[in-house]
Amino acid sequence: MKNKHYLLCIGIRPDIIRFSLIIKELEKYCNLTIVHSNQHYAPYLNELIFEQTQVRIPDINLNIGSENTVEKTMIEFNKVLQKLKNKIDGVIVLGDNNSSLGFSFAAYKNLVPLLHIEGGMRSRNNLMQEERNRKLIDQMADLHFVYTEENKYNLLQTGIEYKKIFVVGNPLLDVLKYYKEFAEKSNILKKLNLKRKEFLLATCHRGENVDSSEVLIDILSGFSMVYQEYHLPIIFILMPRTEKRMKEFGLEFPKGIIPIEPLGFIDFLKLEKECLVLMTDSGSCEEEGYFLRIPTLVIRDQTERFELIQEGISLLSGTSEWEIFNSAKCLMNPNHFVWKDNIYAGNIAEKITKILLGNWRK
C-alpha cells in the first residue's frame, strides 16, 4: 500500500529530463501528482521531451507561460495546495528556475514541507536571477538533496541544519547512462550532414549573454574566430530567447555558424556525444559534457558547477571574443584531456526514494 503522497513540480525542459528516473522510482512506492507550470511550452521543450523520456503527461498543468512566471506560478499553485495540502506529504522542486521559486513560495506559505533537489549550488554572482532564486528556495526548503559535499557546505554556512541535508549525487548522471543507447539510434548526424568529431556544438540562451547586444556580438564573433581557425561547422541551437534578441538587434550569424531549431532530448544527446567540443552557457550542458566525456567550454564569467572547473573537466572562458577563441583552442585536441571519475555519485533516484519513504522529518 502506498501511504505517501507527494506533489512533484516541473517548469522547464531540464526538469523533465532530471526528474525522469526519479519519477519512475518514486511511483513504485508513493502516490505522485505531477504539476507542470508550463513555463517551457513549445513542443520541442515540452511534449517531445515527455515523450522521449517516457515521463507521463502531468496531472495538473497551470498553463503559466514564460511571462511573470514566479508570480503566476505562486498564485495558481497556491490554489492547488489549498485543496490538497492536508492530503500530501510534501512538494518536490528541482533547481533554480522561476517556476521552482513560484512553487516554493506557495508551499512555504501553506506550511507544506518543501523538498529541494539541487540545493546548495552557488555561483557567487547575485546579479544572476538563478543565484537569487536558489538562495531563496534553499532558505524555504525543509529538506535538501545536494549533488556534492561543497553544496552541503554552502548550506551549512547559511545556518541550515546538518540533518536536513542529504548528499545524493547528480540525477543527470543516471539519466544519461539510461538514455545513451536510445541516442545511438538517432539519425540527426545524417539529417544535418555531419560527421562525428568534425563539428562543434554551441548553445547560448542566458539573459546575461543574449539580452545585451554587445555581449551577444562578442560571443558570435568568438565563435566565428574559432570557425575561421579550424574550418569546422558550429551547430548553434537557437533558443527562442536568443532568436528574439537576434531579431531585435538586427544580428545575423557569421559564416560557419549554423543555427538550428531546438531538438528533442535524444537528438540533442546524440549531437553532444558526437561533437568535438561543446560551447555552452547551460548548466545542464556543462554537466552533460562531463558525463559524455566531451571537452566543454563554459561561456560565462561564473558557474555554480564549480567542481567541474576545479577538477579541470570544463573550462570557464568568459564572454569576450578573444577569451572564447583562446579557450576553445585549448580544448580542440581531446586527446590532451584528462577525465576524472566519481565527481558525482550514482543511483540518485533510489537514494531519494528511500529517504522520502523514511521518517526524515524526525
mmCIF file of C-alpha atoms in Angstrom:
data_model
loop_
_atom_site.group_PDB
_atom_site.id
_atom_site.type_symbol
_atom_site.label_atom_id
_atom_site.label_comp_id
_atom_site.label_asym_id
_atom_site.label_seq_id
_atom_site.Cartn_x
_atom_site.Cartn_y
_atom_site.Cartn_z
ATOM 1 C CA MET A 1 0.000 0.000 0.000
ATOM 2 C CA LYS A 2 1.296 3.442 -0.954
ATOM 3 C CA ASN A 3 0.936 5.626 2.137
ATOM 4 C CA LYS A 4 2.944 8.662 0.987
ATOM 5 C CA HIS A 5 1.723 11.324 -1.447
ATOM 6 C CA TYR A 6 3.999 13.966 -2.992
ATOM 7 C CA LEU A 7 3.473 16.759 -5.483
ATOM 8 C CA LEU A 8 6.368 16.817 -7.955
ATOM 9 C CA CYS A 9 6.712 20.169 -9.728
ATOM 10 C CA ILE A 10 8.043 20.743 -13.240
ATOM 11 C CA GLY A 11 8.584 24.000 -15.101
ATOM 12 C CA ILE A 12 11.218 23.698 -17.808
ATOM 13 C CA ARG A 13 12.808 21.142 -20.126
ATOM 14 C CA PRO A 14 15.758 20.233 -17.824
ATOM 15 C CA ASP A 15 13.296 19.468 -15.009
ATOM 16 C CA ILE A 16 11.615 16.777 -17.105
ATOM 17 C CA ILE A 17 14.949 15.194 -18.002
ATOM 18 C CA ARG A 18 16.425 15.234 -14.482
ATOM 19 C CA PHE A 19 13.185 14.051 -12.898
ATOM 20 C CA SER A 20 12.566 11.247 -15.416
ATOM 21 C CA LEU A 21 14.140 8.363 -13.482
ATOM 22 C CA ILE A 22 13.160 9.820 -10.097
ATOM 23 C CA ILE A 23 9.515 9.801 -11.194
ATOM 24 C CA LYS A 24 9.760 6.172 -12.330
ATOM 25 C CA GLU A 25 11.271 5.131 -9.000
ATOM 26 C CA LEU A 26 9.003 7.182 -6.742
ATOM 27 C CA GLU A 27 5.851 5.922 -8.426
ATOM 28 C CA LYS A 28 6.704 2.361 -7.409
ATOM 29 C CA TYR A 29 6.243 3.251 -3.741
ATOM 30 C CA CYS A 30 4.429 6.605 -3.482
ATOM 31 C CA ASN A 31 1.373 8.360 -4.813
ATOM 32 C CA LEU A 32 2.762 11.047 -7.081
ATOM 33 C CA THR A 33 0.935 14.013 -8.564
ATOM 34 C CA ILE A 34 2.930 15.797 -11.287
ATOM 35 C CA VAL A 35 2.311 19.538 -11.580
ATOM 36 C CA HIS A 36 3.602 21.497 -14.594
ATOM 37 C CA SER A 37 3.777 25.291 -14.682
ATOM 38 C CA ASN A 38 4.221 25.171 -18.473
ATOM 39 C CA GLN A 39 6.998 27.776 -18.312
ATOM 40 C CA HIS A 40 8.513 25.931 -21.272
ATOM 41 C CA TYR A 41 5.549 25.403 -23.552
ATOM 42 C CA ALA A 42 6.990 24.948 -27.067
ATOM 43 C CA PRO A 43 6.564 21.317 -28.251
ATOM 44 C CA TYR A 44 10.327 20.684 -28.551
ATOM 45 C CA LEU A 45 10.801 21.906 -24.966
ATOM 46 C CA ASN A 46 7.759 20.201 -23.582
ATOM 47 C CA GLU A 47 5.630 17.455 -25.190
ATOM 48 C CA LEU A 48 8.532 15.960 -27.146
ATOM 49 C CA ILE A 49 10.680 15.729 -24.009
ATOM 50 C CA PHE A 50 7.916 13.989 -22.055
ATOM 51 C CA GLU A 51 7.546 11.508 -24.910
ATOM 52 C CA GLN A 52 11.261 10.792 -25.306
ATOM 53 C CA THR A 53 11.952 10.423 -21.578
ATOM 54 C CA GLN A 54 8.841 8.252 -21.187
ATOM 55 C CA VAL A 55 7.501 10.512 -18.448
ATOM 56 C CA ARG A 56 3.721 10.609 -18.244
ATOM 57 C CA ILE A 57 1.827 13.792 -19.002
ATOM 58 C CA PRO A 58 1.402 15.922 -15.825
ATOM 59 C CA ASP A 59 -1.744 15.554 -13.768
ATOM 60 C CA ILE A 60 -2.072 19.329 -13.338
ATOM 61 C CA ASN A 61 -0.995 21.949 -15.891
ATOM 62 C CA LEU A 62 -1.010 25.539 -14.610
ATOM 63 C CA ASN A 63 -0.503 26.983 -18.145
ATOM 64 C CA ILE A 64 1.633 29.846 -16.825
ATOM 65 C CA GLY A 65 3.930 30.534 -19.780
ATOM 66 C CA SER A 66 7.196 32.452 -19.615
ATOM 67 C CA GLU A 67 5.969 35.923 -18.579
ATOM 68 C CA ASN A 68 5.770 36.849 -14.861
ATOM 69 C CA THR A 69 6.372 33.185 -14.145
ATOM 70 C CA VAL A 70 7.198 33.425 -10.434
ATOM 71 C CA GLU A 71 4.094 35.403 -9.518
ATOM 72 C CA LYS A 72 1.694 33.421 -11.703
ATOM 73 C CA THR A 73 3.070 30.054 -10.565
ATOM 74 C CA MET A 74 2.791 31.075 -6.922
ATOM 75 C CA ILE A 75 -0.834 32.225 -7.344
ATOM 76 C CA GLU A 76 -2.022 29.211 -9.338
ATOM 77 C CA PHE A 77 -0.122 26.625 -7.301
ATOM 78 C CA ASN A 78 -1.499 28.184 -4.124
ATOM 79 C CA LYS A 79 -4.979 27.246 -5.386
ATOM 80 C CA VAL A 80 -3.832 23.651 -5.880
ATOM 81 C CA LEU A 81 -2.364 23.484 -2.384
ATOM 82 C CA GLN A 82 -5.473 24.931 -0.803
ATOM 83 C CA LYS A 83 -7.292 21.821 -1.995
ATOM 84 C CA LEU A 84 -4.568 19.233 -1.388
ATOM 85 C CA LYS A 85 -2.300 20.432 1.401
ATOM 86 C CA ASN A 86 -3.853 18.180 4.073
ATOM 87 C CA LYS A 87 -3.578 15.173 1.765
ATOM 88 C CA ILE A 88 0.106 15.357 0.788
ATOM 89 C CA ASP A 89 3.435 14.750 2.492
ATOM 90 C CA GLY A 90 5.418 17.358 0.601
ATOM 91 C CA VAL A 91 6.210 19.355 -2.521
ATOM 92 C CA ILE A 92 9.281 18.411 -4.573
ATOM 93 C CA VAL A 93 11.040 21.062 -6.680
ATOM 94 C CA LEU A 94 14.277 20.990 -8.644
ATOM 95 C CA GLY A 95 16.852 23.620 -9.474
ATOM 96 C CA ASP A 96 16.673 27.382 -9.609
ATOM 97 C CA ASN A 97 14.271 28.326 -12.388
ATOM 98 C CA ASN A 98 11.439 30.827 -11.917
ATOM 99 C CA SER A 99 8.773 28.126 -11.753
ATOM 100 C CA SER A 100 10.601 26.353 -8.925
ATOM 101 C CA LEU A 101 10.707 29.619 -6.991
ATOM 102 C CA GLY A 102 6.969 30.172 -7.520
ATOM 103 C CA PHE A 103 6.169 26.605 -6.428
ATOM 104 C CA SER A 104 8.382 27.081 -3.363
ATOM 105 C CA PHE A 105 6.739 30.327 -2.277
ATOM 106 C CA ALA A 106 3.314 28.676 -2.425
ATOM 107 C CA ALA A 107 4.466 25.609 -0.462
ATOM 108 C CA TYR A 108 6.117 27.812 2.169
ATOM 109 C CA LYS A 109 3.011 29.985 2.502
ATOM 110 C CA ASN A 110 0.808 26.924 3.013
ATOM 111 C CA LEU A 111 3.174 25.282 5.513
ATOM 112 C CA VAL A 112 3.619 22.277 3.221
ATOM 113 C CA PRO A 113 7.030 20.550 3.549
ATOM 114 C CA LEU A 114 9.289 21.662 0.673
ATOM 115 C CA LEU A 115 11.910 19.243 -0.711
ATOM 116 C CA HIS A 116 14.596 20.790 -2.924
ATOM 117 C CA ILE A 117 16.704 18.748 -5.330
ATOM 118 C CA GLU A 118 19.880 20.578 -6.459
ATOM 119 C CA GLY A 119 20.239 22.585 -3.273
ATOM 120 C CA GLY A 120 23.334 24.488 -2.222
ATOM 121 C CA MET A 121 24.696 25.446 -5.633
ATOM 122 C CA ARG A 122 26.374 28.857 -5.724
ATOM 123 C CA SER A 123 27.969 30.932 -8.483
ATOM 124 C CA ARG A 124 28.716 33.843 -6.078
ATOM 125 C CA ASN A 125 27.088 36.219 -8.574
ATOM 126 C CA ASN A 126 23.967 37.805 -7.084
ATOM 127 C CA LEU A 127 23.233 39.615 -10.341
ATOM 128 C CA MET A 128 22.106 36.287 -11.791
ATOM 129 C CA GLN A 129 18.395 35.606 -11.379
ATOM 130 C CA GLU A 130 19.144 31.912 -10.879
ATOM 131 C CA GLU A 131 21.522 32.674 -7.999
ATOM 132 C CA ARG A 132 18.870 34.709 -6.197
ATOM 133 C CA ASN A 133 16.262 32.039 -6.883
ATOM 134 C CA ARG A 134 18.288 29.155 -5.467
ATOM 135 C CA LYS A 135 19.208 31.091 -2.323
ATOM 136 C CA LEU A 136 15.550 31.810 -1.630
ATOM 137 C CA ILE A 137 14.464 28.221 -2.327
ATOM 138 C CA ASP A 138 17.213 26.887 -0.059
ATOM 139 C CA GLN A 139 16.010 29.075 2.801
ATOM 140 C CA MET A 140 12.410 27.913 2.412
ATOM 141 C CA ALA A 141 13.143 24.202 1.937
ATOM 142 C CA ASP A 142 12.651 21.649 4.714
ATOM 143 C CA LEU A 143 14.838 19.020 3.066
ATOM 144 C CA HIS A 144 17.798 19.440 0.733
ATOM 145 C CA PHE A 145 19.104 16.905 -1.782
ATOM 146 C CA VAL A 146 22.511 18.142 -2.901
ATOM 147 C CA TYR A 147 24.971 16.953 -5.523
ATOM 148 C CA THR A 148 28.294 17.451 -3.735
ATOM 149 C CA GLU A 149 29.914 17.982 -0.362
ATOM 150 C CA GLU A 150 30.631 21.580 -1.390
ATOM 151 C CA ASN A 151 26.906 22.161 -1.966
ATOM 152 C CA LYS A 152 26.313 20.779 1.530
ATOM 153 C CA TYR A 153 28.948 23.124 2.983
ATOM 154 C CA ASN A 154 27.285 26.111 1.291
ATOM 155 C CA LEU A 155 24.015 25.276 3.042
ATOM 156 C CA LEU A 156 25.651 24.714 6.420
ATOM 157 C CA GLN A 157 27.248 28.159 6.132
ATOM 158 C CA THR A 158 23.775 29.708 5.947
ATOM 159 C CA GLY A 159 22.625 28.029 9.149
ATOM 160 C CA ILE A 160 20.686 25.120 7.653
ATOM 161 C CA GLU A 161 20.692 22.104 9.953
ATOM 162 C CA TYR A 162 23.002 19.214 9.142
ATOM 163 C CA LYS A 163 20.211 16.628 9.469
ATOM 164 C CA LYS A 164 18.167 18.314 6.723
ATOM 165 C CA ILE A 165 20.879 17.880 4.052
ATOM 166 C CA PHE A 166 21.497 14.706 2.043
ATOM 167 C CA VAL A 167 24.366 14.391 -0.450
ATOM 168 C CA VAL A 168 22.848 12.116 -3.110
ATOM 169 C CA GLY A 169 24.736 12.996 -6.303
ATOM 170 C CA ASN A 170 23.531 14.349 -9.634
ATOM 171 C CA PRO A 171 20.425 12.715 -11.177
ATOM 172 C CA LEU A 172 21.622 13.627 -14.664
ATOM 173 C CA LEU A 173 24.376 11.008 -14.391
ATOM 174 C CA ASP A 174 21.902 8.141 -14.212
ATOM 175 C CA VAL A 175 19.620 9.716 -16.829
ATOM 176 C CA LEU A 176 22.382 9.920 -19.430
ATOM 177 C CA LYS A 177 23.519 6.374 -18.725
ATOM 178 C CA TYR A 178 19.948 5.195 -19.227
ATOM 179 C CA TYR A 179 19.237 7.101 -22.452
ATOM 180 C CA LYS A 180 22.608 6.821 -24.230
ATOM 181 C CA GLU A 181 21.524 3.684 -26.068
ATOM 182 C CA PHE A 182 18.421 5.487 -27.336
ATOM 183 C CA ALA A 183 20.642 8.279 -28.693
ATOM 184 C CA GLU A 184 22.630 5.746 -30.722
ATOM 185 C CA LYS A 185 19.551 5.202 -32.890
ATOM 186 C CA SER A 186 19.211 8.907 -33.749
ATOM 187 C CA ASN A 187 19.806 9.881 -37.388
ATOM 188 C CA ILE A 188 20.427 13.554 -36.614
ATOM 189 C CA LEU A 189 24.015 13.478 -37.948
ATOM 190 C CA LYS A 190 22.793 12.219 -41.307
ATOM 191 C CA LYS A 191 19.957 14.738 -41.313
ATOM 192 C CA LEU A 192 22.372 17.638 -40.737
ATOM 193 C CA ASN A 193 25.080 16.147 -42.996
ATOM 194 C CA LEU A 194 27.611 15.968 -40.154
ATOM 195 C CA LYS A 195 30.409 13.544 -39.352
ATOM 196 C CA ARG A 196 31.321 12.595 -35.807
ATOM 197 C CA LYS A 197 34.069 14.725 -34.239
ATOM 198 C CA GLU A 198 34.056 17.052 -37.266
ATOM 199 C CA PHE A 199 31.778 19.750 -35.866
ATOM 200 C CA LEU A 200 31.352 21.871 -32.754
ATOM 201 C CA LEU A 201 28.093 22.305 -30.845
ATOM 202 C CA ALA A 202 27.011 25.593 -29.255
ATOM 203 C CA THR A 203 24.156 26.786 -27.060
ATOM 204 C CA CYS A 204 23.626 30.302 -25.755
ATOM 205 C CA HIS A 205 20.453 31.450 -24.019
ATOM 206 C CA ARG A 206 21.165 33.088 -20.641
ATOM 207 C CA GLY A 207 19.897 36.614 -20.123
ATOM 208 C CA GLU A 208 23.320 37.990 -19.217
ATOM 209 C CA ASN A 209 24.639 36.676 -22.548
ATOM 210 C CA VAL A 210 21.865 37.382 -25.029
ATOM 211 C CA ASP A 211 20.000 40.403 -23.623
ATOM 212 C CA SER A 212 22.983 42.671 -24.297
ATOM 213 C CA SER A 213 23.798 43.297 -27.959
ATOM 214 C CA GLU A 214 27.460 43.948 -27.096
ATOM 215 C CA VAL A 215 27.875 40.647 -25.256
ATOM 216 C CA LEU A 216 25.991 38.654 -27.877
ATOM 217 C CA ILE A 217 28.049 40.204 -30.698
ATOM 218 C CA ASP A 218 31.237 39.306 -28.817
ATOM 219 C CA ILE A 219 30.122 35.697 -28.356
ATOM 220 C CA LEU A 220 29.200 35.281 -32.018
ATOM 221 C CA SER A 221 32.483 36.904 -33.029
ATOM 222 C CA GLY A 222 34.371 34.454 -30.800
ATOM 223 C CA PHE A 223 32.579 31.541 -32.448
ATOM 224 C CA SER A 224 33.407 33.000 -35.851
ATOM 225 C CA MET A 225 37.110 33.191 -34.962
ATOM 226 C CA VAL A 226 37.019 29.515 -33.949
ATOM 227 C CA TYR A 227 35.459 28.610 -37.290
ATOM 228 C CA GLN A 228 37.984 30.666 -39.261
ATOM 229 C CA GLU A 229 40.832 28.920 -37.444
ATOM 230 C CA TYR A 230 39.613 25.315 -37.742
ATOM 231 C CA HIS A 231 37.019 25.370 -40.557
ATOM 232 C CA LEU A 232 34.702 23.082 -38.634
ATOM 233 C CA PRO A 233 30.996 23.943 -38.693
ATOM 234 C CA ILE A 234 29.489 25.186 -35.433
ATOM 235 C CA ILE A 235 25.946 23.913 -34.917
ATOM 236 C CA PHE A 236 24.153 26.597 -32.905
ATOM 237 C CA ILE A 237 20.982 25.589 -31.043
ATOM 238 C CA LEU A 238 18.801 28.676 -31.461
ATOM 239 C CA MET A 239 16.587 29.004 -28.392
ATOM 240 C CA PRO A 240 13.504 31.287 -28.527
ATOM 241 C CA ARG A 241 15.015 33.998 -26.305
ATOM 242 C CA THR A 242 18.186 34.163 -28.382
ATOM 243 C CA GLU A 243 16.266 34.218 -31.653
ATOM 244 C CA LYS A 244 14.117 37.081 -30.363
ATOM 245 C CA ARG A 245 17.172 39.125 -29.344
ATOM 246 C CA MET A 246 18.945 38.444 -32.652
ATOM 247 C CA LYS A 247 15.980 39.945 -34.482
ATOM 248 C CA GLU A 248 15.733 42.907 -32.090
ATOM 249 C CA PHE A 249 19.431 43.705 -32.500
ATOM 250 C CA GLY A 250 19.422 43.116 -36.267
ATOM 251 C CA LEU A 251 22.145 40.467 -35.995
ATOM 252 C CA GLU A 252 22.991 37.679 -38.414
ATOM 253 C CA PHE A 253 25.047 34.559 -37.875
ATOM 254 C CA PRO A 254 28.615 34.712 -39.218
ATOM 255 C CA LYS A 255 29.832 32.216 -41.788
ATOM 256 C CA GLY A 256 30.339 28.727 -40.399
ATOM 257 C CA ILE A 257 27.792 29.096 -37.608
ATOM 258 C CA ILE A 258 24.713 27.076 -38.492
ATOM 259 C CA PRO A 259 21.605 27.887 -36.437
ATOM 260 C CA ILE A 260 19.047 25.121 -35.983
ATOM 261 C CA GLU A 261 15.809 24.888 -34.026
ATOM 262 C CA PRO A 262 15.975 23.260 -30.582
ATOM 263 C CA LEU A 263 15.928 19.483 -30.785
ATOM 264 C CA GLY A 264 14.322 16.729 -28.814
ATOM 265 C CA PHE A 265 16.293 15.209 -25.961
ATOM 266 C CA ILE A 266 17.505 12.150 -27.884
ATOM 267 C CA ASP A 267 18.714 14.025 -30.989
ATOM 268 C CA PHE A 268 20.445 16.666 -28.889
ATOM 269 C CA LEU A 269 22.106 13.999 -26.768
ATOM 270 C CA LYS A 270 23.426 12.418 -29.969
ATOM 271 C CA LEU A 271 24.889 15.765 -31.126
ATOM 272 C CA GLU A 272 26.540 16.291 -27.750
ATOM 273 C CA LYS A 273 28.020 12.812 -27.813
ATOM 274 C CA GLU A 274 29.489 13.173 -31.304
ATOM 275 C CA CYS A 275 30.711 16.798 -31.324
ATOM 276 C CA LEU A 276 34.398 17.634 -30.965
ATOM 277 C CA VAL A 277 33.868 20.487 -28.490
ATOM 278 C CA LEU A 278 30.754 21.736 -26.705
ATOM 279 C CA MET A 279 30.473 25.516 -26.165
ATOM 280 C CA THR A 280 27.618 26.468 -23.868
ATOM 281 C CA ASP A 281 26.211 28.734 -21.169
ATOM 282 C CA SER A 282 23.847 25.990 -19.951
ATOM 283 C CA GLY A 283 24.494 24.389 -16.590
ATOM 284 C CA SER A 284 22.853 21.169 -17.738
ATOM 285 C CA CYS A 285 25.010 21.018 -20.874
ATOM 286 C CA GLU A 286 28.076 21.668 -18.749
ATOM 287 C CA GLU A 287 27.292 18.560 -16.719
ATOM 288 C CA GLU A 288 26.349 16.568 -19.811
ATOM 289 C CA GLY A 289 29.728 17.389 -21.355
ATOM 290 C CA TYR A 290 31.419 15.821 -18.345
ATOM 291 C CA PHE A 291 29.228 12.717 -18.314
ATOM 292 C CA LEU A 292 29.704 12.196 -22.066
ATOM 293 C CA ARG A 293 33.457 12.941 -21.925
ATOM 294 C CA ILE A 294 33.193 15.925 -24.313
ATOM 295 C CA PRO A 295 35.555 18.906 -23.796
ATOM 296 C CA THR A 296 33.267 21.730 -22.715
ATOM 297 C CA LEU A 297 33.729 25.480 -22.896
ATOM 298 C CA VAL A 298 31.525 27.374 -20.428
ATOM 299 C CA ILE A 299 30.672 30.773 -21.905
ATOM 300 C CA ARG A 300 30.151 32.578 -18.631
ATOM 301 C CA ASP A 301 32.083 34.595 -16.084
ATOM 302 C CA GLN A 302 30.965 32.391 -13.167
ATOM 303 C CA THR A 303 29.400 28.971 -12.824
ATOM 304 C CA GLU A 304 27.629 27.204 -9.982
ATOM 305 C CA ARG A 305 29.157 23.911 -11.205
ATOM 306 C CA PHE A 306 32.457 24.978 -9.650
ATOM 307 C CA GLU A 307 33.579 21.405 -9.058
ATOM 308 C CA LEU A 308 33.823 20.789 -12.820
ATOM 309 C CA ILE A 309 36.109 23.789 -13.295
ATOM 310 C CA GLN A 310 38.136 22.929 -10.200
ATOM 311 C CA GLU A 311 38.770 19.393 -11.448
ATOM 312 C CA GLY A 312 39.812 20.630 -14.903
ATOM 313 C CA ILE A 313 36.824 18.919 -16.516
ATOM 314 C CA SER A 314 35.414 22.022 -18.199
ATOM 315 C CA LEU A 315 36.881 25.445 -18.977
ATOM 316 C CA LEU A 316 35.366 28.785 -17.994
ATOM 317 C CA SER A 317 36.029 31.261 -20.792
ATOM 318 C CA GLY A 318 34.173 34.477 -20.076
ATOM 319 C CA THR A 319 32.272 36.131 -22.923
ATOM 320 C CA SER A 320 34.758 38.277 -24.854
ATOM 321 C CA GLU A 321 35.666 37.130 -28.363
ATOM 322 C CA TRP A 322 39.342 36.568 -27.595
ATOM 323 C CA GLU A 323 38.573 34.714 -24.350
ATOM 324 C CA ILE A 324 36.255 32.377 -26.242
ATOM 325 C CA PHE A 325 38.711 31.873 -29.101
ATOM 326 C CA ASN A 326 41.756 31.202 -26.904
ATOM 327 C CA SER A 327 39.805 28.954 -24.549
ATOM 328 C CA ALA A 328 38.364 26.946 -27.439
ATOM 329 C CA LYS A 329 41.873 26.406 -28.804
ATOM 330 C CA CYS A 330 42.820 24.748 -25.516
ATOM 331 C CA LEU A 331 40.062 22.164 -25.988
ATOM 332 C CA MET A 332 40.457 21.333 -29.657
ATOM 333 C CA ASN A 333 42.663 18.305 -29.030
ATOM 334 C CA PRO A 334 40.533 15.940 -26.936
ATOM 335 C CA ASN A 335 43.459 13.539 -26.534
ATOM 336 C CA HIS A 336 45.061 16.064 -24.189
ATOM 337 C CA PHE A 337 42.010 15.988 -21.910
ATOM 338 C CA VAL A 338 42.264 14.075 -18.620
ATOM 339 C CA TRP A 339 38.907 12.858 -17.346
ATOM 340 C CA LYS A 340 38.263 12.318 -13.669
ATOM 341 C CA ASP A 341 35.646 9.900 -12.374
ATOM 342 C CA ASN A 342 33.377 9.963 -9.363
ATOM 343 C CA ILE A 343 32.692 13.681 -9.291
ATOM 344 C CA TYR A 344 29.047 12.766 -8.678
ATOM 345 C CA ALA A 345 27.595 9.621 -7.116
ATOM 346 C CA GLY A 346 25.061 7.407 -8.889
ATOM 347 C CA ASN A 347 21.747 5.676 -8.117
ATOM 348 C CA ILE A 348 20.199 9.014 -7.211
ATOM 349 C CA ALA A 349 16.550 8.096 -7.832
ATOM 350 C CA GLU A 350 16.816 5.132 -5.483
ATOM 351 C CA LYS A 351 18.529 7.196 -2.775
ATOM 352 C CA ILE A 352 15.944 9.978 -2.893
ATOM 353 C CA THR A 353 13.065 7.498 -2.821
ATOM 354 C CA LYS A 354 14.457 5.683 0.228
ATOM 355 C CA ILE A 355 14.856 8.975 2.087
ATOM 356 C CA LEU A 356 11.318 10.091 1.264
ATOM 357 C CA LEU A 357 9.905 6.742 2.386
ATOM 358 C CA GLY A 358 11.602 7.139 5.768
ATOM 359 C CA ASN A 359 10.819 9.394 8.690
ATOM 360 C CA TRP A 360 13.024 12.230 7.506
ATOM 361 C CA ARG A 361 11.114 14.909 9.446
ATOM 362 C CA LYS A 362 12.122 13.499 12.825
#
